[in-house]
Amino acid sequence: MWAEIICGLVIYKLVRRFFHDDEISDDDTFGSTALFSVAHRLEKLYGGKAYVGLRIPDADTSSRQDIDLVLLTKGQVVVIGVKNLSGIVTITSDGSWVCEAGKHHTTQTYPDPLVDVKKQASVLVSYLEQRGVTLLEGNLSCKVVIPNPNFRTTHAFPSEEVITYEEWKHLKPVSRSTLSGWVKGAFCTGKEMHESSHQKLNFILATAPMWDRVELKGSKIVLGEFLEFKGKQEDTLALKQIKRSKVDRISIQQTSMLGFAPSRLQVRYSYRDYRSEGRSGSESKEVTVRSSTEVLFQPRDSTKIKKFKLSSLLSISLSA
């Protein structure tokens, strides 16, 4: 009997590994996917462009300052911290947020998110000045967005700085001419920028350092640092042409017959075009590799390197 149980478990693990080769957990994608969800909704509501996962050089500390999201509209640069918290949040005397969640009432403490995002904004302002743009007074604001429906608190946050879930879910698309009340205070307070300044800001933010990102099946996204490909020597040699300085996007195309997993994958990589706001150029190349080829990736805010099969990915975007 025990032998049958053990054999059954072994077969289950082998089948699960073969057909469900995504070795990254929901916890690893939870935060990053929320960032892109917030970014897409803000673009839909207010237009403009949202830049996600920035890593802005901080001259004072000789390090990189992580910024969740920067929304650029015609009249505003909004630095946004996204706190996808699930649970009951209380505020301590020093401003820290304590989130209690789960049936075991596990607590986790976070430094004051609004203080953090204001520090990030200060670093961003210095970076923009170094690249030739000085923001006018009123064209910069800081927000914290809480998009999780399971967020609970009895604390009264300043509504123009902290956007709780209840406020977040009631945002609706509006035109600038009809902006009023809380919506106007939330994201659209600045005077419209000169077109040349707006274009330059778009270029600077598009070419600023960012986290790499991988897009997995099931609309999951992970921010972090791409490390390398692992697999058969023939495949890794073919993929060696993909260099961060030259390539900015890798797309994985899979073909399967009769529902079976493909044995080979088509990997298309696009060359970076520095003349077009960091977007991919028209030139691209393609290689074919085994579906067992793996990617090593260091997720943002994690000390553990993740490894998952190339066949579980839709694309990889590389920062310059």
PDB file of C-alpha atoms in Angstrom:
ATOM      1  CA  MET A   1       0.000   0.000   0.000  1.00  0.00           C
ATOM      2  CA  TRP A   2       2.752   2.440   0.982  1.00  0.00           C
ATOM      3  CA  ALA A   3       4.621   1.603  -2.219  1.00  0.00           C
ATOM      4  CA  GLU A   4       1.509   2.487  -4.261  1.00  0.00           C
ATOM      5  CA  ILE A   5       1.102   5.794  -2.427  1.00  0.00           C
ATOM      6  CA  ILE A   6       4.758   6.723  -2.946  1.00  0.00           C
ATOM      7  CA  CYS A   7       4.599   5.769  -6.636  1.00  0.00           C
ATOM      8  CA  GLY A   8       1.433   7.818  -7.008  1.00  0.00           C
ATOM      9  CA  LEU A   9       3.081  10.887  -5.461  1.00  0.00           C
ATOM     10  CA  VAL A  10       6.130  10.524  -7.700  1.00  0.00           C
ATOM     11  CA  ILE A  11       3.955  10.249 -10.828  1.00  0.00           C
ATOM     12  CA  TYR A  12       1.882  13.260  -9.705  1.00  0.00           C
ATOM     13  CA  LYS A  13       4.983  15.416  -9.215  1.00  0.00           C
ATOM     14  CA  LEU A  14       6.387  14.384 -12.594  1.00  0.00           C
ATOM     15  CA  VAL A  15       3.120  15.121 -14.409  1.00  0.00           C
ATOM     16  CA  ARG A  16       2.684  18.425 -12.570  1.00  0.00           C
ATOM     17  CA  ARG A  17       6.245  19.462 -13.386  1.00  0.00           C
ATOM     18  CA  PHE A  18       5.768  18.572 -17.057  1.00  0.00           C
ATOM     19  CA  PHE A  19       2.450  20.292 -17.636  1.00  0.00           C
ATOM     20  CA  HIS A  20       2.715  23.073 -15.025  1.00  0.00           C
ATOM     21  CA  ASP A  21       6.306  24.142 -15.415  1.00  0.00           C
ATOM     22  CA  ASP A  22       5.886  27.630 -14.025  1.00  0.00           C
ATOM     23  CA  GLU A  23       7.985  27.462 -10.877  1.00  0.00           C
ATOM     24  CA  ILE A  24       7.199  30.934  -9.643  1.00  0.00           C
ATOM     25  CA  SER A  25       4.587  31.277  -6.924  1.00  0.00           C
ATOM     26  CA  ASP A  26       1.592  33.592  -6.747  1.00  0.00           C
ATOM     27  CA  ASP A  27       3.366  35.507  -3.971  1.00  0.00           C
ATOM     28  CA  ASP A  28       6.166  36.409  -6.401  1.00  0.00           C
ATOM     29  CA  THR A  29       3.751  37.837  -8.982  1.00  0.00           C
ATOM     30  CA  PHE A  30       1.173  39.347  -6.602  1.00  0.00           C
ATOM     31  CA  GLY A  31       2.840  42.735  -6.104  1.00  0.00           C
ATOM     32  CA  SER A  32       4.194  43.232  -9.627  1.00  0.00           C
ATOM     33  CA  THR A  33       0.919  42.311 -11.296  1.00  0.00           C
ATOM     34  CA  ALA A  34      -0.891  44.814  -9.041  1.00  0.00           C
ATOM     35  CA  LEU A  35       1.494  47.578 -10.188  1.00  0.00           C
ATOM     36  CA  PHE A  36       0.626  47.008 -13.844  1.00  0.00           C
ATOM     37  CA  SER A  37      -3.070  46.752 -13.062  1.00  0.00           C
ATOM     38  CA  VAL A  38      -2.963  50.154 -11.337  1.00  0.00           C
ATOM     39  CA  ALA A  39      -0.882  51.623 -14.167  1.00  0.00           C
ATOM     40  CA  HIS A  40      -3.282  50.455 -16.870  1.00  0.00           C
ATOM     41  CA  ARG A  41      -6.311  51.790 -15.020  1.00  0.00           C
ATOM     42  CA  LEU A  42      -4.735  55.215 -14.454  1.00  0.00           C
ATOM     43  CA  GLU A  43      -3.815  55.476 -18.139  1.00  0.00           C
ATOM     44  CA  LYS A  44      -7.398  54.629 -19.052  1.00  0.00           C
ATOM     45  CA  LEU A  45      -8.829  57.143 -16.582  1.00  0.00           C
ATOM     46  CA  TYR A  46      -6.524  60.107 -17.156  1.00  0.00           C
ATOM     47  CA  GLY A  47      -4.614  59.401 -20.348  1.00  0.00           C
ATOM     48  CA  GLY A  48      -0.914  60.043 -20.334  1.00  0.00           C
ATOM     49  CA  LYS A  49       1.681  57.363 -19.781  1.00  0.00           C
ATOM     50  CA  ALA A  50       2.472  55.257 -16.704  1.00  0.00           C
ATOM     51  CA  TYR A  51       6.054  54.093 -16.149  1.00  0.00           C
ATOM     52  CA  VAL A  52       6.346  51.042 -13.890  1.00  0.00           C
ATOM     53  CA  GLY A  53       9.285  49.711 -11.889  1.00  0.00           C
ATOM     54  CA  LEU A  54      11.741  52.595 -12.194  1.00  0.00           C
ATOM     55  CA  ARG A  55      15.210  52.389 -10.593  1.00  0.00           C
ATOM     56  CA  ILE A  56      16.348  55.995 -10.430  1.00  0.00           C
ATOM     57  CA  PRO A  57      20.018  56.725  -9.601  1.00  0.00           C
ATOM     58  CA  ASP A  58      20.376  58.501  -6.249  1.00  0.00           C
ATOM     59  CA  ALA A  59      23.503  60.671  -6.293  1.00  0.00           C
ATOM     60  CA  ASP A  60      23.468  61.107  -2.507  1.00  0.00           C
ATOM     61  CA  THR A  61      23.648  57.395  -1.730  1.00  0.00           C
ATOM     62  CA  SER A  62      25.291  56.120  -4.960  1.00  0.00           C
ATOM     63  CA  SER A  63      22.484  53.579  -5.233  1.00  0.00           C
ATOM     64  CA  ARG A  64      19.183  53.102  -7.044  1.00  0.00           C
ATOM     65  CA  GLN A  65      15.863  54.372  -5.699  1.00  0.00           C
ATOM     66  CA  ASP A  66      12.980  52.062  -6.512  1.00  0.00           C
ATOM     67  CA  ILE A  67       9.788  53.795  -7.657  1.00  0.00           C
ATOM     68  CA  ASP A  68       6.661  51.692  -8.145  1.00  0.00           C
ATOM     69  CA  LEU A  69       4.980  53.936 -10.673  1.00  0.00           C
ATOM     70  CA  VAL A  70       5.223  57.382 -12.276  1.00  0.00           C
ATOM     71  CA  LEU A  71       2.165  58.722 -14.104  1.00  0.00           C
ATOM     72  CA  LEU A  72       2.898  61.481 -16.626  1.00  0.00           C
ATOM     73  CA  THR A  73      -0.083  63.509 -17.855  1.00  0.00           C
ATOM     74  CA  LYS A  74      -0.197  66.865 -19.643  1.00  0.00           C
ATOM     75  CA  GLY A  75      -0.266  68.697 -16.336  1.00  0.00           C
ATOM     76  CA  GLN A  76       1.310  66.422 -13.764  1.00  0.00           C
ATOM     77  CA  VAL A  77       4.103  64.073 -12.805  1.00  0.00           C
ATOM     78  CA  VAL A  78       2.631  61.791 -10.153  1.00  0.00           C
ATOM     79  CA  VAL A  79       4.945  59.542  -8.136  1.00  0.00           C
ATOM     80  CA  ILE A  80       2.847  56.640  -6.872  1.00  0.00           C
ATOM     81  CA  GLY A  81       3.517  53.965  -4.290  1.00  0.00           C
ATOM     82  CA  VAL A  82       1.252  50.929  -4.646  1.00  0.00           C
ATOM     83  CA  LYS A  83       0.555  49.065  -1.394  1.00  0.00           C
ATOM     84  CA  ASN A  84      -1.391  45.936  -2.281  1.00  0.00           C
ATOM     85  CA  LEU A  85      -2.141  45.132   1.358  1.00  0.00           C
ATOM     86  CA  SER A  86      -4.673  42.535   2.430  1.00  0.00           C
ATOM     87  CA  GLY A  87      -5.712  42.661   6.068  1.00  0.00           C
ATOM     88  CA  ILE A  88      -6.358  45.092   8.900  1.00  0.00           C
ATOM     89  CA  VAL A  89      -3.928  48.015   8.949  1.00  0.00           C
ATOM     90  CA  THR A  90      -3.139  50.140  12.004  1.00  0.00           C
ATOM     91  CA  ILE A  91      -0.799  53.118  12.203  1.00  0.00           C
ATOM     92  CA  THR A  92       1.894  53.342  14.898  1.00  0.00           C
ATOM     93  CA  SER A  93       3.124  56.490  16.602  1.00  0.00           C
ATOM     94  CA  ASP A  94       6.081  56.770  14.206  1.00  0.00           C
ATOM     95  CA  GLY A  95       3.787  56.521  11.147  1.00  0.00           C
ATOM     96  CA  SER A  96       4.579  52.899  10.285  1.00  0.00           C
ATOM     97  CA  TRP A  97       1.801  50.707   8.908  1.00  0.00           C
ATOM     98  CA  VAL A  98       1.157  47.388  10.663  1.00  0.00           C
ATOM     99  CA  CYS A  99      -0.865  44.893   8.600  1.00  0.00           C
ATOM    100  CA  GLU A 100      -2.498  41.941  10.350  1.00  0.00           C
ATOM    101  CA  ALA A 101      -3.718  39.209   8.017  1.00  0.00           C
ATOM    102  CA  GLY A 102      -4.576  35.539   7.792  1.00  0.00           C
ATOM    103  CA  LYS A 103      -6.180  33.115  10.180  1.00  0.00           C
ATOM    104  CA  HIS A 104      -3.027  33.165  12.295  1.00  0.00           C
ATOM    105  CA  HIS A 105      -3.163  36.982  12.528  1.00  0.00           C
ATOM    106  CA  THR A 106       0.347  37.366  11.151  1.00  0.00           C
ATOM    107  CA  THR A 107       1.607  40.953  11.298  1.00  0.00           C
ATOM    108  CA  GLN A 108       3.989  42.764   8.993  1.00  0.00           C
ATOM    109  CA  THR A 109       5.284  46.298   9.505  1.00  0.00           C
ATOM    110  CA  TYR A 110       5.925  48.766   6.677  1.00  0.00           C
ATOM    111  CA  PRO A 111       7.654  52.169   6.910  1.00  0.00           C
ATOM    112  CA  ASP A 112       5.257  55.066   6.293  1.00  0.00           C
ATOM    113  CA  PRO A 113       4.517  54.653   2.531  1.00  0.00           C
ATOM    114  CA  LEU A 114       3.785  58.351   2.067  1.00  0.00           C
ATOM    115  CA  VAL A 115       7.171  59.323   3.519  1.00  0.00           C
ATOM    116  CA  ASP A 116       8.808  56.760   1.226  1.00  0.00           C
ATOM    117  CA  VAL A 117       7.079  58.032  -1.897  1.00  0.00           C
ATOM    118  CA  LYS A 118       7.999  61.651  -1.086  1.00  0.00           C
ATOM    119  CA  LYS A 119      11.638  60.595  -0.775  1.00  0.00           C
ATOM    120  CA  GLN A 120      11.358  58.836  -4.124  1.00  0.00           C
ATOM    121  CA  ALA A 121       9.894  61.994  -5.655  1.00  0.00           C
ATOM    122  CA  SER A 122      12.836  64.033  -4.362  1.00  0.00           C
ATOM    123  CA  VAL A 123      15.295  61.626  -5.997  1.00  0.00           C
ATOM    124  CA  LEU A 124      13.296  61.739  -9.240  1.00  0.00           C
ATOM    125  CA  VAL A 125      13.321  65.562  -9.274  1.00  0.00           C
ATOM    126  CA  SER A 126      17.131  65.576  -8.934  1.00  0.00           C
ATOM    127  CA  TYR A 127      17.441  62.989 -11.696  1.00  0.00           C
ATOM    128  CA  LEU A 128      15.224  65.007 -14.046  1.00  0.00           C
ATOM    129  CA  GLU A 129      17.269  68.149 -13.351  1.00  0.00           C
ATOM    130  CA  GLN A 130      20.458  66.264 -14.203  1.00  0.00           C
ATOM    131  CA  ARG A 131      18.876  65.358 -17.539  1.00  0.00           C
ATOM    132  CA  GLY A 132      17.804  68.922 -18.274  1.00  0.00           C
ATOM    133  CA  VAL A 133      14.217  69.205 -16.991  1.00  0.00           C
ATOM    134  CA  THR A 134      13.108  71.314 -14.024  1.00  0.00           C
ATOM    135  CA  LEU A 135       9.531  70.753 -12.915  1.00  0.00           C
ATOM    136  CA  LEU A 136       7.393  73.794 -12.200  1.00  0.00           C
ATOM    137  CA  GLU A 137       5.710  74.196  -8.830  1.00  0.00           C
ATOM    138  CA  GLY A 138       2.423  72.335  -8.879  1.00  0.00           C
ATOM    139  CA  ASN A 139       3.489  69.856 -11.569  1.00  0.00           C
ATOM    140  CA  LEU A 140       4.648  67.187  -9.100  1.00  0.00           C
ATOM    141  CA  SER A 141       2.591  65.235  -6.589  1.00  0.00           C
ATOM    142  CA  CYS A 142       2.892  62.061  -4.523  1.00  0.00           C
ATOM    143  CA  LYS A 143       0.218  59.426  -3.959  1.00  0.00           C
ATOM    144  CA  VAL A 144      -0.179  56.061  -2.273  1.00  0.00           C
ATOM    145  CA  VAL A 145      -2.730  53.750  -3.910  1.00  0.00           C
ATOM    146  CA  ILE A 146      -4.241  50.758  -2.106  1.00  0.00           C
ATOM    147  CA  PRO A 147      -6.006  48.616  -4.763  1.00  0.00           C
ATOM    148  CA  ASN A 148      -6.717  45.522  -2.652  1.00  0.00           C
ATOM    149  CA  PRO A 149     -10.415  44.953  -1.775  1.00  0.00           C
ATOM    150  CA  ASN A 150      -9.371  43.112   1.395  1.00  0.00           C
ATOM    151  CA  PHE A 151      -7.720  46.210   2.868  1.00  0.00           C
ATOM    152  CA  ARG A 152      -9.305  47.363   6.154  1.00  0.00           C
ATOM    153  CA  THR A 153      -8.457  50.223   8.514  1.00  0.00           C
ATOM    154  CA  THR A 154     -10.068  52.608  10.979  1.00  0.00           C
ATOM    155  CA  HIS A 155      -7.430  55.272  10.294  1.00  0.00           C
ATOM    156  CA  ALA A 156      -8.457  58.412   8.413  1.00  0.00           C
ATOM    157  CA  PHE A 157      -5.882  59.031   5.686  1.00  0.00           C
ATOM    158  CA  PRO A 158      -5.472  62.378   3.881  1.00  0.00           C
ATOM    159  CA  SER A 159      -7.685  61.709   0.860  1.00  0.00           C
ATOM    160  CA  GLU A 160      -5.547  63.671  -1.597  1.00  0.00           C
ATOM    161  CA  GLU A 161      -2.440  61.642  -0.742  1.00  0.00           C
ATOM    162  CA  VAL A 162      -3.606  58.125   0.181  1.00  0.00           C
ATOM    163  CA  ILE A 163      -6.131  56.539  -2.190  1.00  0.00           C
ATOM    164  CA  THR A 164      -7.822  53.689  -0.305  1.00  0.00           C
ATOM    165  CA  TYR A 165      -9.626  50.865  -2.062  1.00  0.00           C
ATOM    166  CA  GLU A 166     -13.044  52.420  -1.465  1.00  0.00           C
ATOM    167  CA  GLU A 167     -11.908  55.603  -3.227  1.00  0.00           C
ATOM    168  CA  TRP A 168      -9.942  53.693  -5.860  1.00  0.00           C
ATOM    169  CA  LYS A 169     -12.922  51.614  -7.012  1.00  0.00           C
ATOM    170  CA  HIS A 170     -15.084  54.721  -7.505  1.00  0.00           C
ATOM    171  CA  LEU A 171     -12.686  56.544  -9.839  1.00  0.00           C
ATOM    172  CA  LYS A 172     -14.285  57.098 -13.229  1.00  0.00           C
ATOM    173  CA  PRO A 173     -13.016  58.385 -16.586  1.00  0.00           C
ATOM    174  CA  VAL A 174     -13.441  62.140 -16.864  1.00  0.00           C
ATOM    175  CA  SER A 175     -12.251  64.900 -19.176  1.00  0.00           C
ATOM    176  CA  ARG A 176     -10.030  67.699 -17.903  1.00  0.00           C
ATOM    177  CA  SER A 177     -12.835  70.204 -18.406  1.00  0.00           C
ATOM    178  CA  THR A 178     -15.080  68.323 -15.994  1.00  0.00           C
ATOM    179  CA  LEU A 179     -12.515  67.501 -13.314  1.00  0.00           C
ATOM    180  CA  SER A 180     -13.811  68.450  -9.926  1.00  0.00           C
ATOM    181  CA  GLY A 181     -13.657  67.725  -6.230  1.00  0.00           C
ATOM    182  CA  TRP A 182     -11.690  64.731  -5.024  1.00  0.00           C
ATOM    183  CA  VAL A 183     -10.786  63.428  -8.502  1.00  0.00           C
ATOM    184  CA  LYS A 184      -9.141  66.700  -9.430  1.00  0.00           C
ATOM    185  CA  GLY A 185      -7.210  66.720  -6.175  1.00  0.00           C
ATOM    186  CA  ALA A 186      -6.180  63.115  -6.571  1.00  0.00           C
ATOM    187  CA  PHE A 187      -4.271  63.107  -9.837  1.00  0.00           C
ATOM    188  CA  CYS A 188      -4.771  66.216 -11.962  1.00  0.00           C
ATOM    189  CA  THR A 189      -3.823  69.325 -10.017  1.00  0.00           C
ATOM    190  CA  GLY A 190      -1.066  70.812 -12.158  1.00  0.00           C
ATOM    191  CA  LYS A 191      -1.165  73.351 -14.958  1.00  0.00           C
ATOM    192  CA  GLU A 192      -0.587  71.922 -18.405  1.00  0.00           C
ATOM    193  CA  MET A 193       3.056  71.654 -19.398  1.00  0.00           C
ATOM    194  CA  HIS A 194       4.555  73.053 -22.546  1.00  0.00           C
ATOM    195  CA  GLU A 195       4.475  70.391 -25.261  1.00  0.00           C
ATOM    196  CA  SER A 196       8.286  70.318 -25.596  1.00  0.00           C
ATOM    197  CA  SER A 197       8.704  69.766 -21.834  1.00  0.00           C
ATOM    198  CA  HIS A 198       6.119  67.007 -21.877  1.00  0.00           C
ATOM    199  CA  GLN A 199       7.852  65.246 -24.781  1.00  0.00           C
ATOM    200  CA  LYS A 200      11.228  65.506 -23.070  1.00  0.00           C
ATOM    201  CA  LEU A 201       9.818  64.083 -19.834  1.00  0.00           C
ATOM    202  CA  ASN A 202       8.359  61.174 -21.779  1.00  0.00           C
ATOM    203  CA  PHE A 203      11.741  60.493 -23.361  1.00  0.00           C
ATOM    204  CA  ILE A 204      13.620  60.693 -20.034  1.00  0.00           C
ATOM    205  CA  LEU A 205      11.204  58.387 -18.208  1.00  0.00           C
ATOM    206  CA  ALA A 206      11.088  55.919 -21.110  1.00  0.00           C
ATOM    207  CA  THR A 207      14.895  55.652 -21.120  1.00  0.00           C
ATOM    208  CA  ALA A 208      15.381  55.737 -17.334  1.00  0.00           C
ATOM    209  CA  PRO A 209      16.704  52.593 -15.605  1.00  0.00           C
ATOM    210  CA  MET A 210      13.931  50.102 -14.847  1.00  0.00           C
ATOM    211  CA  TRP A 211      13.559  46.615 -13.472  1.00  0.00           C
ATOM    212  CA  ASP A 212      13.500  43.829 -16.019  1.00  0.00           C
ATOM    213  CA  ARG A 213      10.157  42.087 -16.310  1.00  0.00           C
ATOM    214  CA  VAL A 214       8.893  38.690 -17.333  1.00  0.00           C
ATOM    215  CA  GLU A 215       5.331  38.042 -18.452  1.00  0.00           C
ATOM    216  CA  LEU A 216       4.011  34.590 -17.656  1.00  0.00           C
ATOM    217  CA  LYS A 217       0.954  32.721 -18.808  1.00  0.00           C
ATOM    218  CA  GLY A 218      -2.170  33.696 -16.937  1.00  0.00           C
ATOM    219  CA  SER A 219      -1.510  37.464 -17.131  1.00  0.00           C
ATOM    220  CA  LYS A 220       1.148  37.339 -14.418  1.00  0.00           C
ATOM    221  CA  ILE A 221       4.113  39.715 -14.381  1.00  0.00           C
ATOM    222  CA  VAL A 222       7.292  39.638 -12.310  1.00  0.00           C
ATOM    223  CA  LEU A 223       9.691  42.564 -11.904  1.00  0.00           C
ATOM    224  CA  GLY A 224      13.325  41.866 -11.103  1.00  0.00           C
ATOM    225  CA  GLU A 225      16.635  41.173 -12.810  1.00  0.00           C
ATOM    226  CA  PHE A 226      17.146  38.719 -15.637  1.00  0.00           C
ATOM    227  CA  LEU A 227      20.325  36.730 -14.986  1.00  0.00           C
ATOM    228  CA  GLU A 228      20.867  34.099 -17.668  1.00  0.00           C
ATOM    229  CA  PHE A 229      19.531  31.199 -19.705  1.00  0.00           C
ATOM    230  CA  LYS A 230      20.218  27.627 -18.605  1.00  0.00           C
ATOM    231  CA  GLY A 231      19.950  24.499 -20.720  1.00  0.00           C
ATOM    232  CA  LYS A 232      21.722  22.426 -23.313  1.00  0.00           C
ATOM    233  CA  GLN A 233      24.929  23.972 -24.619  1.00  0.00           C
ATOM    234  CA  GLU A 234      23.529  24.200 -28.136  1.00  0.00           C
ATOM    235  CA  ASP A 235      20.597  26.277 -26.885  1.00  0.00           C
ATOM    236  CA  THR A 236      22.559  28.568 -24.561  1.00  0.00           C
ATOM    237  CA  LEU A 237      25.029  29.291 -27.375  1.00  0.00           C
ATOM    238  CA  ALA A 238      22.141  30.235 -29.688  1.00  0.00           C
ATOM    239  CA  LEU A 239      20.736  32.542 -26.988  1.00  0.00           C
ATOM    240  CA  LYS A 240      24.138  34.081 -26.245  1.00  0.00           C
ATOM    241  CA  GLN A 241      23.437  36.671 -28.954  1.00  0.00           C
ATOM    242  CA  ILE A 242      20.810  38.208 -26.663  1.00  0.00           C
ATOM    243  CA  LYS A 243      22.693  40.960 -24.845  1.00  0.00           C
ATOM    244  CA  ARG A 244      21.125  43.570 -22.608  1.00  0.00           C
ATOM    245  CA  SER A 245      22.978  46.433 -24.320  1.00  0.00           C
ATOM    246  CA  LYS A 246      21.467  45.509 -27.692  1.00  0.00           C
ATOM    247  CA  VAL A 247      18.158  43.727 -27.008  1.00  0.00           C
ATOM    248  CA  ASP A 248      15.169  45.070 -25.095  1.00  0.00           C
ATOM    249  CA  ARG A 249      12.412  42.517 -25.704  1.00  0.00           C
ATOM    250  CA  ILE A 250      12.260  38.756 -26.071  1.00  0.00           C
ATOM    251  CA  SER A 251       9.063  37.017 -27.216  1.00  0.00           C
ATOM    252  CA  ILE A 252       8.462  33.310 -26.871  1.00  0.00           C
ATOM    253  CA  GLN A 253       6.200  31.607 -29.386  1.00  0.00           C
ATOM    254  CA  GLN A 254       4.985  28.107 -28.687  1.00  0.00           C
ATOM    255  CA  THR A 255       3.417  25.628 -31.044  1.00  0.00           C
ATOM    256  CA  SER A 256       1.827  22.404 -29.896  1.00  0.00           C
ATOM    257  CA  MET A 257      -0.027  19.629 -31.655  1.00  0.00           C
ATOM    258  CA  LEU A 258      -3.028  17.793 -30.237  1.00  0.00           C
ATOM    259  CA  GLY A 259      -2.578  19.555 -26.902  1.00  0.00           C
ATOM    260  CA  PHE A 260       0.895  18.176 -26.200  1.00  0.00           C
ATOM    261  CA  ALA A 261       3.663  20.416 -24.891  1.00  0.00           C
ATOM    262  CA  PRO A 262       6.001  21.583 -27.688  1.00  0.00           C
ATOM    263  CA  SER A 263       9.538  20.206 -27.765  1.00  0.00           C
ATOM    264  CA  ARG A 264      10.935  23.356 -29.425  1.00  0.00           C
ATOM    265  CA  LEU A 265      10.262  27.059 -28.901  1.00  0.00           C
ATOM    266  CA  GLN A 266      10.706  30.027 -31.206  1.00  0.00           C
ATOM    267  CA  VAL A 267      12.473  32.869 -29.406  1.00  0.00           C
ATOM    268  CA  ARG A 268      12.245  36.229 -31.176  1.00  0.00           C
ATOM    269  CA  TYR A 269      14.342  39.121 -29.863  1.00  0.00           C
ATOM    270  CA  SER A 270      14.059  42.764 -30.880  1.00  0.00           C
ATOM    271  CA  TYR A 271      16.992  45.143 -30.985  1.00  0.00           C
ATOM    272  CA  ARG A 272      16.895  48.273 -28.892  1.00  0.00           C
ATOM    273  CA  ASP A 273      16.387  51.579 -30.732  1.00  0.00           C
ATOM    274  CA  TYR A 274      17.834  54.410 -28.637  1.00  0.00           C
ATOM    275  CA  ARG A 275      16.395  57.000 -31.038  1.00  0.00           C
ATOM    276  CA  SER A 276      12.771  56.134 -30.264  1.00  0.00           C
ATOM    277  CA  GLU A 277      12.322  56.578 -26.502  1.00  0.00           C
ATOM    278  CA  GLY A 278      13.946  53.241 -25.736  1.00  0.00           C
ATOM    279  CA  ARG A 279      11.361  51.247 -27.678  1.00  0.00           C
ATOM    280  CA  SER A 280      12.185  48.215 -29.762  1.00  0.00           C
ATOM    281  CA  GLY A 281      13.506  48.874 -33.235  1.00  0.00           C
ATOM    282  CA  SER A 282      12.207  47.286 -36.392  1.00  0.00           C
ATOM    283  CA  GLU A 283      15.089  44.794 -36.564  1.00  0.00           C
ATOM    284  CA  SER A 284      14.585  41.449 -34.879  1.00  0.00           C
ATOM    285  CA  LYS A 285      15.989  37.935 -35.075  1.00  0.00           C
ATOM    286  CA  GLU A 286      14.740  34.507 -34.142  1.00  0.00           C
ATOM    287  CA  VAL A 287      16.265  31.318 -32.776  1.00  0.00           C
ATOM    288  CA  THR A 288      14.764  27.938 -31.959  1.00  0.00           C
ATOM    289  CA  VAL A 289      15.598  26.191 -28.683  1.00  0.00           C
ATOM    290  CA  ARG A 290      14.371  23.263 -26.618  1.00  0.00           C
ATOM    291  CA  SER A 291      11.310  23.843 -24.445  1.00  0.00           C
ATOM    292  CA  SER A 292      13.293  22.583 -21.452  1.00  0.00           C
ATOM    293  CA  THR A 293      15.507  25.707 -21.579  1.00  0.00           C
ATOM    294  CA  GLU A 294      15.295  27.626 -18.305  1.00  0.00           C
ATOM    295  CA  VAL A 295      15.549  31.249 -17.200  1.00  0.00           C
ATOM    296  CA  LEU A 296      17.241  32.399 -14.003  1.00  0.00           C
ATOM    297  CA  PHE A 297      15.586  35.522 -12.615  1.00  0.00           C
ATOM    298  CA  GLN A 298      16.047  37.516  -9.411  1.00  0.00           C
ATOM    299  CA  PRO A 299      12.633  38.938  -8.398  1.00  0.00           C
ATOM    300  CA  ARG A 300      12.450  42.422  -6.957  1.00  0.00           C
ATOM    301  CA  ASP A 301      12.407  42.455  -3.135  1.00  0.00           C
ATOM    302  CA  SER A 302      13.537  38.825  -2.939  1.00  0.00           C
ATOM    303  CA  THR A 303      16.855  37.265  -1.996  1.00  0.00           C
ATOM    304  CA  LYS A 304      16.014  33.996  -3.717  1.00  0.00           C
ATOM    305  CA  ILE A 305      16.803  33.391  -7.378  1.00  0.00           C
ATOM    306  CA  LYS A 306      13.860  31.910  -9.277  1.00  0.00           C
ATOM    307  CA  LYS A 307      14.182  29.341 -12.030  1.00  0.00           C
ATOM    308  CA  PHE A 308      11.401  28.505 -14.441  1.00  0.00           C
ATOM    309  CA  LYS A 309      11.102  27.061 -17.905  1.00  0.00           C
ATOM    310  CA  LEU A 310      11.157  29.315 -20.931  1.00  0.00           C
ATOM    311  CA  SER A 311       7.974  27.566 -22.079  1.00  0.00           C
ATOM    312  CA  SER A 312       6.083  29.163 -19.144  1.00  0.00           C
ATOM    313  CA  LEU A 313       6.848  32.684 -20.403  1.00  0.00           C
ATOM    314  CA  LEU A 314       5.237  34.936 -22.967  1.00  0.00           C
ATOM    315  CA  SER A 315       7.943  37.623 -23.016  1.00  0.00           C
ATOM    316  CA  ILE A 316      10.953  39.128 -21.276  1.00  0.00           C
ATOM    317  CA  SER A 317      11.664  42.871 -21.267  1.00  0.00           C
ATOM    318  CA  LEU A 318      15.200  44.014 -20.503  1.00  0.00           C
ATOM    319  CA  SER A 319      16.213  47.406 -19.147  1.00  0.00           C
ATOM    320  CA  ALA A 320      19.245  49.060 -20.702  1.00  0.00           C
TER     321      ALA A 320
END
